[in-house]
């Protein structure tokens, strides 16, 4: 058993140093909103356009201008569709980047 005697003569291994983990801070609503807006700026822009068209259509509806009101409601649907497409496109780009 000379190998066991050699192992007993070796000094014990040094103690392990603690692993330093990165510190993450809690992301607030404003920080997350700004980060998401920078990642995909077309979604907030599409939302603003949709709300603007909807508001203009409702104003025309209240004034009795039914023709322009109908046109704005159709434009609102188009704006919503484009916003949804931008959302899906942004999700696809983000998924491709993570690979």
Tab-separated table of C-alpha atoms in Angstrom:
chain	number	residue	atom	x	y	z
A	1	UNK	CA	0.000	0.000	0.000
A	2	UNK	CA	2.677	2.541	-0.791
A	3	UNK	CA	0.172	4.590	-2.823
A	4	UNK	CA	-2.035	5.118	0.228
A	5	UNK	CA	0.945	6.292	2.249
A	6	UNK	CA	1.849	8.808	-0.495
A	7	UNK	CA	-1.732	10.161	-0.528
A	8	UNK	CA	-1.727	10.602	3.239
A	9	UNK	CA	1.462	12.656	3.001
A	10	UNK	CA	-0.068	15.156	0.540
A	11	UNK	CA	-1.443	18.344	2.053
A	12	UNK	CA	-5.217	18.788	1.941
A	13	UNK	CA	-6.590	20.763	-1.014
A	14	UNK	CA	-7.018	24.503	-0.514
A	15	UNK	CA	-10.482	25.658	0.524
A	16	UNK	CA	-12.772	26.611	-2.339
A	17	UNK	CA	-13.260	30.305	-2.852
A	18	UNK	CA	-16.868	31.482	-2.933
A	19	UNK	CA	-18.296	31.960	-6.409
A	20	UNK	CA	-19.259	35.566	-7.067
A	21	UNK	CA	-22.648	35.677	-8.758
A	22	UNK	CA	-23.770	38.672	-10.826
A	23	UNK	CA	-26.256	40.945	-9.134
A	24	UNK	CA	-29.411	41.745	-11.102
A	25	UNK	CA	-31.618	44.616	-10.116
A	26	UNK	CA	-35.375	44.549	-10.435
A	27	UNK	CA	-36.470	46.072	-13.750
A	28	UNK	CA	-39.242	48.626	-13.284
A	29	UNK	CA	-42.136	49.279	-15.647
A	30	UNK	CA	-40.500	52.338	-17.217
A	31	UNK	CA	-37.183	50.576	-17.794
A	32	UNK	CA	-38.891	47.551	-19.328
A	33	UNK	CA	-41.099	49.747	-21.538
A	34	UNK	CA	-38.090	51.674	-22.858
A	35	UNK	CA	-36.123	48.466	-23.477
A	36	UNK	CA	-39.006	46.836	-25.342
A	37	UNK	CA	-39.605	50.042	-27.349
A	38	UNK	CA	-35.954	50.104	-28.414
A	39	UNK	CA	-36.136	46.422	-29.402
A	40	UNK	CA	-39.259	46.864	-31.563
A	41	UNK	CA	-40.228	50.520	-32.126
A	42	UNK	CA	-43.001	49.694	-34.632
A	43	UNK	CA	-45.363	48.273	-31.995
A	44	UNK	CA	-45.759	51.452	-29.882
A	45	UNK	CA	-45.920	53.517	-33.067
A	46	UNK	CA	-48.682	51.256	-34.408
A	47	UNK	CA	-50.568	51.515	-31.116
A	48	UNK	CA	-50.413	55.311	-31.258
A	49	UNK	CA	-51.638	55.319	-34.858
A	50	UNK	CA	-54.487	52.962	-33.982
A	51	UNK	CA	-55.601	55.129	-31.056
A	52	UNK	CA	-55.354	58.291	-33.173
A	53	UNK	CA	-57.440	56.810	-35.986
A	54	UNK	CA	-59.981	55.447	-33.490
A	55	UNK	CA	-60.301	58.835	-31.794
A	56	UNK	CA	-60.724	60.653	-35.096
A	57	UNK	CA	-63.343	58.110	-36.186
A	58	UNK	CA	-65.308	58.492	-32.956
A	59	UNK	CA	-65.227	62.286	-33.266
A	60	UNK	CA	-66.626	62.013	-36.791
A	61	UNK	CA	-69.273	59.554	-35.589
A	62	UNK	CA	-70.382	61.987	-32.882
A	63	UNK	CA	-70.560	64.848	-35.409
A	64	UNK	CA	-72.755	62.732	-37.681
A	65	UNK	CA	-70.211	62.332	-40.486
A	66	UNK	CA	-70.938	58.637	-40.992
A	67	UNK	CA	-68.988	58.272	-44.229
A	68	UNK	CA	-65.724	59.495	-42.702
A	69	UNK	CA	-66.453	57.575	-39.486
A	70	UNK	CA	-66.777	54.300	-41.439
A	71	UNK	CA	-63.588	55.059	-43.344
A	72	UNK	CA	-61.699	55.664	-40.069
A	73	UNK	CA	-62.997	52.411	-38.561
A	74	UNK	CA	-61.692	50.523	-41.586
A	75	UNK	CA	-58.382	52.366	-41.293
A	76	UNK	CA	-58.289	51.410	-37.608
A	77	UNK	CA	-58.591	47.727	-38.523
A	78	UNK	CA	-55.723	48.128	-40.987
A	79	UNK	CA	-53.596	49.891	-38.358
A	80	UNK	CA	-54.355	47.157	-35.820
A	81	UNK	CA	-53.389	44.491	-38.351
A	82	UNK	CA	-50.091	46.208	-39.118
A	83	UNK	CA	-49.380	46.594	-35.392
A	84	UNK	CA	-50.052	42.894	-34.839
A	85	UNK	CA	-47.788	42.005	-37.778
A	86	UNK	CA	-45.032	44.197	-36.282
A	87	UNK	CA	-45.489	42.428	-32.943
A	88	UNK	CA	-45.193	38.981	-34.533
A	89	UNK	CA	-42.223	40.099	-36.626
A	90	UNK	CA	-40.451	41.455	-33.559
A	91	UNK	CA	-41.054	38.204	-31.702
A	92	UNK	CA	-39.647	36.224	-34.627
A	93	UNK	CA	-36.535	38.408	-34.824
A	94	UNK	CA	-36.001	38.087	-31.068
A	95	UNK	CA	-36.352	34.302	-31.274
A	96	UNK	CA	-33.824	34.149	-34.118
A	97	UNK	CA	-31.339	36.328	-32.192
A	98	UNK	CA	-31.511	34.072	-29.127
A	99	UNK	CA	-30.396	31.069	-31.197
